[in-house]
Amino acid sequence: MRVMGFILFVSVFSGICFGGNLYILWRFFSFFYLKRCWYFWVAVSLLAVSYVAGAYLERLFPCTLSRGLLKAASVWMGIAWIALVVLLTHDLLRLILHYPTNISRWIVLVLIVSVTLYALINAMRIEVQPVQLAAPVTMNIVQLSDVHVGSVSVRHLERLVEKTNRQNPDVVLITGDLIDPQGDFTAQSLASLNRLKAPVYWVTGNHERYADLDRVMGLLASTPVVPLRNQVVEFGGIQLIGIDDSDDRRQVQMRLQELKFDADRYTILMYHQPEGFDYAANAGVNLMLCGHTHNGQIAPFNYLVRLRFKYLMGLYEKNGSALYVSPGAGTWGPPMRLGSRNEITLIHLQKD
């Protein structure tokens, strides 16, 4: 059943990619009066399957060449999304304003290149977002989410560790998708985690499940990261709950019903996807920390993500409880950020 679901997903994804690439290349060939010969269809087909094929090749034959091909396919996927949005906007406006394309085609080209360069540069920046909440204890917490080491460089993780240490946190909470172990990814790739100066707790994300959770646990064993897998622990006078990521939207409800925790004590729940907050708030959780959404990563994809997730990014409150959804500290797929940011969330718990 899982195999059939995977085949269906790849087929639908490739079909969407084919349609998008066909539209992009068709419009550019029209802009510059190029003839659509056999190589046009070859180009459309290759670009449509480039990411899926690149990911498959990199998994089977991990080497510099396969990783380079996957990176190029990832970049093209981001460029194609930006080009699609710009071209659709251009063509819709042209239906209304009826302007000639002899000038607008160059505007379209410059706009696509400029936005792409900005998105690539923006994906390398890391911002610190402070959040202040009342609590029965005073504590500084750094939340990291969706770092995706393996998709992003080891140097990116090193920069995150350096910047996290500068915040002087009492504890670091990692809400899933820390790593995407690809190819010859080793424990050495995570060595910079050993330089974190505060205790570190981590919960699983969907990408760790996809990558092989047993392998991920083995890689983390050489670091100070403490997995919280459907567990409750005490730290600094508060309770920390970690729940494994799941595709079941009732996961938080089911696990909280099983776990024994004191609802009268300040409780922080770590769960990768922003699901189950309403139940958690009613169950006595004071603060829920999530990630997963990337805030869409490349706008206007965030509007599509919002159709799936009620809580997209930032701070939400319900019945005296709070939820913070991180936009993530790294990128997956295209190494780009547009209308979103890489974030280290610095949560100040302030005693009343």
Tab-separated table of C-alpha atoms in Angstrom:
chain	number	residue	atom	x	y	z
A	1	MET	CA	0.000	0.000	0.000
A	2	ARG	CA	2.855	2.384	0.885
A	3	VAL	CA	4.598	1.533	-2.403
A	4	MET	CA	1.448	2.336	-4.378
A	5	GLY	CA	1.048	5.590	-2.465
A	6	PHE	CA	4.655	6.522	-3.211
A	7	ILE	CA	4.252	5.730	-6.908
A	8	LEU	CA	1.059	7.803	-7.019
A	9	PHE	CA	2.787	10.741	-5.300
A	10	VAL	CA	5.785	10.631	-7.666
A	11	SER	CA	3.458	10.391	-10.677
A	12	VAL	CA	1.343	13.358	-9.587
A	13	PHE	CA	4.424	15.401	-8.638
A	14	SER	CA	6.122	14.665	-11.974
A	15	GLY	CA	2.908	15.484	-13.850
A	16	ILE	CA	2.636	18.857	-12.121
A	17	CYS	CA	6.324	19.534	-12.840
A	18	PHE	CA	5.815	18.620	-16.496
A	19	GLY	CA	2.879	21.019	-16.836
A	20	GLY	CA	4.712	23.845	-15.094
A	21	ASN	CA	7.893	23.420	-17.135
A	22	LEU	CA	5.901	23.132	-20.344
A	23	TYR	CA	4.192	26.447	-19.658
A	24	ILE	CA	7.461	28.194	-18.724
A	25	LEU	CA	9.412	27.013	-21.771
A	26	TRP	CA	6.444	27.522	-24.118
A	27	ARG	CA	6.161	31.157	-23.060
A	28	PHE	CA	9.894	31.834	-23.347
A	29	PHE	CA	10.050	30.221	-26.785
A	30	SER	CA	7.133	32.478	-27.767
A	31	PHE	CA	8.836	35.558	-26.301
A	32	PHE	CA	11.950	35.074	-28.402
A	33	TYR	CA	10.306	33.508	-31.494
A	34	LEU	CA	12.099	30.183	-31.150
A	35	LYS	CA	10.940	27.112	-33.037
A	36	ARG	CA	9.645	24.236	-30.893
A	37	CYS	CA	11.466	21.208	-32.266
A	38	TRP	CA	12.208	17.844	-30.686
A	39	TYR	CA	14.723	19.382	-28.276
A	40	PHE	CA	11.946	21.519	-26.802
A	41	TRP	CA	10.084	18.411	-25.631
A	42	VAL	CA	13.294	16.760	-24.456
A	43	ALA	CA	14.090	19.832	-22.346
A	44	VAL	CA	10.587	19.925	-20.844
A	45	SER	CA	10.724	16.207	-20.002
A	46	LEU	CA	14.211	16.361	-18.461
A	47	LEU	CA	13.411	19.391	-16.333
A	48	ALA	CA	10.129	17.825	-15.201
A	49	VAL	CA	11.811	14.689	-13.817
A	50	SER	CA	15.096	16.313	-12.773
A	51	TYR	CA	14.396	16.541	-9.040
A	52	VAL	CA	12.899	13.067	-8.630
A	53	ALA	CA	15.634	11.520	-10.791
A	54	GLY	CA	18.348	13.497	-8.982
A	55	ALA	CA	17.118	12.402	-5.543
A	56	TYR	CA	16.931	8.768	-6.677
A	57	LEU	CA	20.416	8.814	-8.229
A	58	GLU	CA	21.915	10.499	-5.171
A	59	ARG	CA	20.421	7.818	-2.938
A	60	LEU	CA	21.684	4.953	-5.126
A	61	PHE	CA	25.079	6.376	-6.127
A	62	PRO	CA	26.182	8.914	-3.511
A	63	CYS	CA	29.071	10.917	-4.915
A	64	THR	CA	30.024	14.471	-5.770
A	65	LEU	CA	28.415	14.217	-9.217
A	66	SER	CA	25.048	12.903	-8.002
A	67	ARG	CA	24.909	15.488	-5.196
A	68	GLY	CA	25.735	18.219	-7.696
A	69	LEU	CA	22.953	17.060	-10.013
A	70	LEU	CA	20.468	17.007	-7.116
A	71	LYS	CA	21.515	20.500	-6.021
A	72	ALA	CA	21.104	21.810	-9.585
A	73	ALA	CA	17.672	20.189	-9.833
A	74	SER	CA	16.695	21.746	-6.483
A	75	VAL	CA	17.758	25.198	-7.640
A	76	TRP	CA	15.839	24.784	-10.880
A	77	MET	CA	12.719	23.763	-8.947
A	78	GLY	CA	12.888	27.088	-7.101
A	79	ILE	CA	13.588	29.077	-10.272
A	80	ALA	CA	10.693	27.327	-12.022
A	81	TRP	CA	8.275	28.273	-9.219
A	82	ILE	CA	9.355	31.918	-9.349
A	83	ALA	CA	9.202	31.931	-13.167
A	84	LEU	CA	5.744	30.352	-13.117
A	85	VAL	CA	4.356	33.019	-10.771
A	86	VAL	CA	5.961	35.890	-12.731
A	87	LEU	CA	4.818	34.557	-16.116
A	88	LEU	CA	1.258	33.891	-14.955
A	89	THR	CA	1.059	37.412	-13.502
A	90	HIS	CA	2.445	38.866	-16.730
A	91	ASP	CA	0.016	36.949	-18.934
A	92	LEU	CA	-3.016	37.794	-16.802
A	93	LEU	CA	-2.140	41.501	-16.814
A	94	ARG	CA	-1.589	41.373	-20.563
A	95	LEU	CA	-5.111	40.034	-21.066
A	96	ILE	CA	-6.389	43.218	-19.397
A	97	LEU	CA	-3.877	45.827	-20.582
A	98	HIS	CA	-3.054	44.379	-24.037
A	99	TYR	CA	0.572	45.555	-23.994
A	100	PRO	CA	3.169	44.216	-26.488
A	101	THR	CA	5.757	41.698	-25.322
A	102	ASN	CA	8.776	43.222	-27.083
A	103	ILE	CA	9.549	45.171	-23.873
A	104	SER	CA	7.653	43.195	-21.238
A	105	ARG	CA	9.565	40.002	-22.023
A	106	TRP	CA	12.786	41.667	-20.837
A	107	ILE	CA	11.055	42.918	-17.707
A	108	VAL	CA	9.905	39.357	-17.020
A	109	LEU	CA	13.416	37.993	-17.529
A	110	VAL	CA	15.070	40.603	-15.300
A	111	LEU	CA	12.419	40.111	-12.622
A	112	ILE	CA	12.895	36.330	-12.542
A	113	VAL	CA	16.694	36.655	-12.314
A	114	SER	CA	16.531	39.375	-9.629
A	115	VAL	CA	14.012	37.557	-7.443
A	116	THR	CA	15.960	34.293	-7.764
A	117	LEU	CA	19.221	35.938	-6.682
A	118	TYR	CA	17.493	37.592	-3.722
A	119	ALA	CA	15.898	34.270	-2.675
A	120	LEU	CA	19.269	32.475	-2.842
A	121	ILE	CA	20.994	35.139	-0.742
A	122	ASN	CA	18.104	35.367	1.729
A	123	ALA	CA	18.340	31.601	2.361
A	124	MET	CA	21.822	32.098	3.793
A	125	ARG	CA	20.703	34.644	6.420
A	126	ILE	CA	19.757	33.609	9.972
A	127	GLU	CA	17.583	35.881	12.116
A	128	VAL	CA	16.905	35.712	15.861
A	129	GLN	CA	13.230	36.122	16.747
A	130	PRO	CA	12.544	36.970	20.434
A	131	VAL	CA	9.299	35.781	22.033
A	132	GLN	CA	8.374	36.676	25.626
A	133	LEU	CA	5.886	34.661	27.676
A	134	ALA	CA	4.784	34.717	31.297
A	135	ALA	CA	5.616	31.562	33.270
A	136	PRO	CA	6.217	30.407	36.855
A	137	VAL	CA	9.968	30.228	36.115
A	138	THR	CA	12.484	32.455	34.353
A	139	MET	CA	14.233	30.660	31.515
A	140	ASN	CA	15.737	31.362	28.085
A	141	ILE	CA	14.879	28.734	25.480
A	142	VAL	CA	16.152	28.481	21.927
A	143	GLN	CA	13.873	26.659	19.528
A	144	LEU	CA	15.431	25.296	16.349
A	145	SER	CA	13.361	23.556	13.716
A	146	ASP	CA	13.714	22.223	10.176
A	147	VAL	CA	17.465	22.691	9.874
A	148	HIS	CA	17.649	19.920	7.240
A	149	VAL	CA	21.379	19.234	7.498
A	150	GLY	CA	22.136	17.151	4.426
A	151	SER	CA	19.965	19.373	2.286
A	152	VAL	CA	21.758	22.438	3.657
A	153	SER	CA	25.509	22.528	4.239
A	154	VAL	CA	27.367	21.512	7.382
A	155	ARG	CA	28.638	25.108	7.496
A	156	HIS	CA	25.024	26.279	7.889
A	157	LEU	CA	24.690	24.091	10.994
A	158	GLU	CA	27.964	25.498	12.339
A	159	ARG	CA	26.649	29.045	11.944
A	160	LEU	CA	23.418	28.066	13.726
A	161	VAL	CA	25.373	26.616	16.645
A	162	GLU	CA	27.563	29.724	16.909
A	163	LYS	CA	24.573	32.068	16.830
A	164	THR	CA	22.601	29.890	19.269
A	165	ASN	CA	25.429	29.962	21.806
A	166	ARG	CA	25.508	33.768	21.597
A	167	GLN	CA	21.907	33.819	22.920
A	168	ASN	CA	23.023	32.099	26.161
A	169	PRO	CA	20.038	29.747	26.327
A	170	ASP	CA	19.277	27.529	29.313
A	171	VAL	CA	18.087	24.813	26.961
A	172	VAL	CA	17.824	24.174	23.203
A	173	LEU	CA	14.675	22.486	21.874
A	174	ILE	CA	14.789	21.064	18.339
A	175	THR	CA	11.341	20.418	16.890
A	176	GLY	CA	12.119	17.932	14.122
A	177	ASP	CA	13.712	17.729	10.673
A	178	LEU	CA	17.157	18.379	12.093
A	179	ILE	CA	18.748	16.201	9.433
A	180	ASP	CA	18.138	14.736	5.999
A	181	PRO	CA	20.857	12.063	5.955
A	182	GLN	CA	21.681	11.729	2.289
A	183	GLY	CA	24.450	9.823	0.534
A	184	ASP	CA	27.604	9.550	2.639
A	185	PHE	CA	26.213	11.713	5.457
A	186	THR	CA	28.060	10.711	8.647
A	187	ALA	CA	28.129	11.517	12.353
A	188	GLN	CA	30.999	13.901	11.598
A	189	SER	CA	28.495	16.077	9.722
A	190	LEU	CA	26.794	16.738	13.072
A	191	ALA	CA	30.002	17.321	15.039
A	192	SER	CA	29.264	21.024	15.550
A	193	LEU	CA	26.304	20.058	17.776
A	194	ASN	CA	28.901	19.078	20.381
A	195	ARG	CA	29.756	22.766	20.735
A	196	LEU	CA	26.299	23.731	21.981
A	197	LYS	CA	26.689	25.098	25.503
A	198	ALA	CA	23.210	24.181	26.754
A	199	PRO	CA	21.303	20.892	27.121
A	200	VAL	CA	19.571	19.866	23.890
A	201	TYR	CA	16.299	17.967	23.402
A	202	TRP	CA	14.976	16.796	20.038
A	203	VAL	CA	11.803	15.273	18.620
A	204	THR	CA	11.418	13.485	15.315
A	205	GLY	CA	10.211	15.148	12.127
A	206	ASN	CA	8.802	13.673	8.950
A	207	HIS	CA	12.159	13.848	7.150
A	208	GLU	CA	13.859	11.768	9.809
A	209	ARG	CA	11.118	9.188	9.318
A	210	TYR	CA	11.592	9.238	5.544
A	211	ALA	CA	15.369	8.967	5.837
A	212	ASP	CA	15.394	5.924	8.200
A	213	LEU	CA	14.783	6.723	11.845
A	214	ASP	CA	17.127	3.994	13.112
A	215	ARG	CA	19.995	5.523	11.149
A	216	VAL	CA	19.134	8.983	12.459
A	217	MET	CA	19.163	7.735	16.052
A	218	GLY	CA	22.569	6.177	15.423
A	219	LEU	CA	23.936	9.450	14.055
A	220	LEU	CA	22.615	11.438	17.013
A	221	ALA	CA	24.127	8.999	19.512
A	222	SER	CA	27.515	10.689	19.073
A	223	THR	CA	26.072	14.126	19.958
A	224	PRO	CA	24.674	15.612	23.200
A	225	VAL	CA	21.189	15.696	21.659
A	226	VAL	CA	18.636	13.895	23.868
A	227	PRO	CA	15.724	12.355	21.938
A	228	LEU	CA	12.274	12.791	23.459
A	229	ARG	CA	10.158	10.076	21.901
A	230	ASN	CA	6.696	10.050	23.446
A	231	GLN	CA	8.251	10.953	26.780
A	232	VAL	CA	7.927	13.415	29.636
A	233	VAL	CA	11.010	14.802	31.395
A	234	GLU	CA	11.589	17.477	34.010
A	235	PHE	CA	13.959	20.330	33.329
A	236	GLY	CA	14.571	23.423	35.422
A	237	GLY	CA	11.241	23.248	37.218
A	238	ILE	CA	9.120	22.662	34.103
A	239	GLN	CA	7.894	19.606	32.191
A	240	LEU	CA	9.026	18.851	28.651
A	241	ILE	CA	6.933	16.521	26.512
A	242	GLY	CA	8.225	15.167	23.218
A	243	ILE	CA	5.924	13.373	20.771
A	244	ASP	CA	7.053	11.475	17.676
A	245	ASP	CA	5.991	12.923	14.337
A	246	SER	CA	3.199	11.083	12.551
A	247	ASP	CA	0.966	11.475	9.512
A	248	ASP	CA	-2.004	10.789	11.798
A	249	ARG	CA	-3.584	14.143	12.601
A	250	ARG	CA	-4.763	12.739	15.968
A	251	GLN	CA	-1.204	11.925	17.097
A	252	VAL	CA	-0.990	14.650	19.752
A	253	GLN	CA	-4.351	13.724	21.239
A	254	MET	CA	-3.580	10.003	21.348
A	255	ARG	CA	-0.123	10.406	22.883
A	256	LEU	CA	-1.179	12.983	25.481
A	257	GLN	CA	-3.901	10.581	26.615
A	258	GLU	CA	-1.209	7.914	27.172
A	259	LEU	CA	1.480	10.060	28.798
A	260	LYS	CA	1.417	10.832	32.505
A	261	PHE	CA	2.156	14.482	33.175
A	262	ASP	CA	1.108	16.978	35.817
A	263	ALA	CA	-1.323	19.416	34.207
A	264	ASP	CA	-0.840	21.788	37.164
A	265	ARG	CA	2.843	22.358	36.305
A	266	TYR	CA	4.203	24.499	33.493
A	267	THR	CA	4.429	22.185	30.491
A	268	ILE	CA	6.102	22.599	27.091
A	269	LEU	CA	5.081	20.212	24.318
A	270	MET	CA	7.411	19.614	21.364
A	271	TYR	CA	5.789	18.238	18.221
A	272	HIS	CA	6.997	18.705	14.669
A	273	GLN	CA	3.764	19.513	12.828
A	274	PRO	CA	1.419	22.304	13.990
A	275	GLU	CA	-1.402	19.855	14.669
A	276	GLY	CA	-3.335	19.174	17.865
A	277	PHE	CA	-2.893	22.554	19.537
A	278	ASP	CA	-6.569	22.849	20.445
A	279	TYR	CA	-6.473	19.516	22.265
A	280	ALA	CA	-3.100	20.271	23.900
A	281	ALA	CA	-4.398	23.595	25.242
A	282	ASN	CA	-7.424	21.892	26.790
A	283	ALA	CA	-5.207	19.151	28.238
A	284	GLY	CA	-3.124	21.627	30.236
A	285	VAL	CA	-0.125	22.226	27.960
A	286	ASN	CA	1.117	25.784	28.488
A	287	LEU	CA	3.362	26.112	25.432
A	288	MET	CA	3.484	24.007	22.268
A	289	LEU	CA	6.473	24.307	19.911
A	290	CYS	CA	6.222	23.185	16.279
A	291	GLY	CA	7.779	23.726	12.856
A	292	HIS	CA	7.315	21.893	9.554
A	293	THR	CA	5.588	24.607	7.493
A	294	HIS	CA	8.703	26.694	6.618
A	295	ASN	CA	6.113	29.494	6.259
A	296	GLY	CA	5.832	28.287	2.675
A	297	GLN	CA	9.585	28.919	2.155
A	298	ILE	CA	9.043	30.523	-1.280
A	299	ALA	CA	6.070	32.893	-1.615
A	300	PRO	CA	3.307	32.692	-2.627
A	301	PHE	CA	3.528	28.974	-1.729
A	302	ASN	CA	2.655	29.988	1.839
A	303	TYR	CA	-0.970	30.493	0.729
A	304	LEU	CA	-1.103	26.872	-0.423
A	305	VAL	CA	0.461	25.633	2.828
A	306	ARG	CA	-2.148	27.587	4.803
A	307	LEU	CA	-4.856	25.496	3.138
A	308	ARG	CA	-3.375	22.467	4.915
A	309	PHE	CA	-2.253	24.000	8.220
A	310	LYS	CA	-4.407	26.318	10.313
A	311	TYR	CA	-1.340	27.567	12.191
A	312	LEU	CA	1.310	28.618	9.677
A	313	MET	CA	3.949	30.682	11.499
A	314	GLY	CA	4.422	32.702	14.648
A	315	LEU	CA	2.665	32.933	18.023
A	316	TYR	CA	-0.909	31.820	18.648
A	317	GLU	CA	-2.860	31.753	21.919
A	318	LYS	CA	-5.871	29.770	23.107
A	319	ASN	CA	-7.383	29.374	26.596
A	320	GLY	CA	-4.245	30.715	28.262
A	321	SER	CA	-1.963	28.379	26.282
A	322	ALA	CA	0.477	29.411	23.556
A	323	LEU	CA	1.677	27.840	20.309
A	324	TYR	CA	4.771	28.950	18.447
A	325	VAL	CA	5.291	27.695	14.888
A	326	SER	CA	8.848	28.227	13.687
A	327	PRO	CA	9.452	28.995	9.989
A	328	GLY	CA	12.541	26.800	10.303
A	329	ALA	CA	16.266	27.402	10.475
A	330	GLY	CA	17.131	25.833	7.118
A	331	THR	CA	15.673	25.001	3.727
A	332	TRP	CA	14.517	21.860	1.995
A	333	GLY	CA	14.543	21.403	-1.774
A	334	PRO	CA	15.365	24.765	-3.358
A	335	PRO	CA	18.036	26.575	-1.283
A	336	MET	CA	15.874	29.691	-1.396
A	337	ARG	CA	13.783	31.853	0.902
A	338	LEU	CA	11.254	34.348	-0.430
A	339	GLY	CA	8.732	35.927	1.913
A	340	SER	CA	10.128	33.773	4.735
A	341	ARG	CA	13.315	33.546	6.790
A	342	ASN	CA	15.669	31.173	8.568
A	343	GLU	CA	14.967	31.687	12.247
A	344	ILE	CA	16.450	30.982	15.644
A	345	THR	CA	13.531	31.484	18.050
A	346	LEU	CA	14.598	32.877	21.426
A	347	ILE	CA	11.819	32.313	23.938
A	348	HIS	CA	12.051	34.259	27.206
A	349	LEU	CA	9.971	32.668	29.942
A	350	GLN	CA	9.529	35.429	32.512
A	351	LYS	CA	8.422	34.652	36.056
A	352	ASP	CA	5.381	36.661	37.098
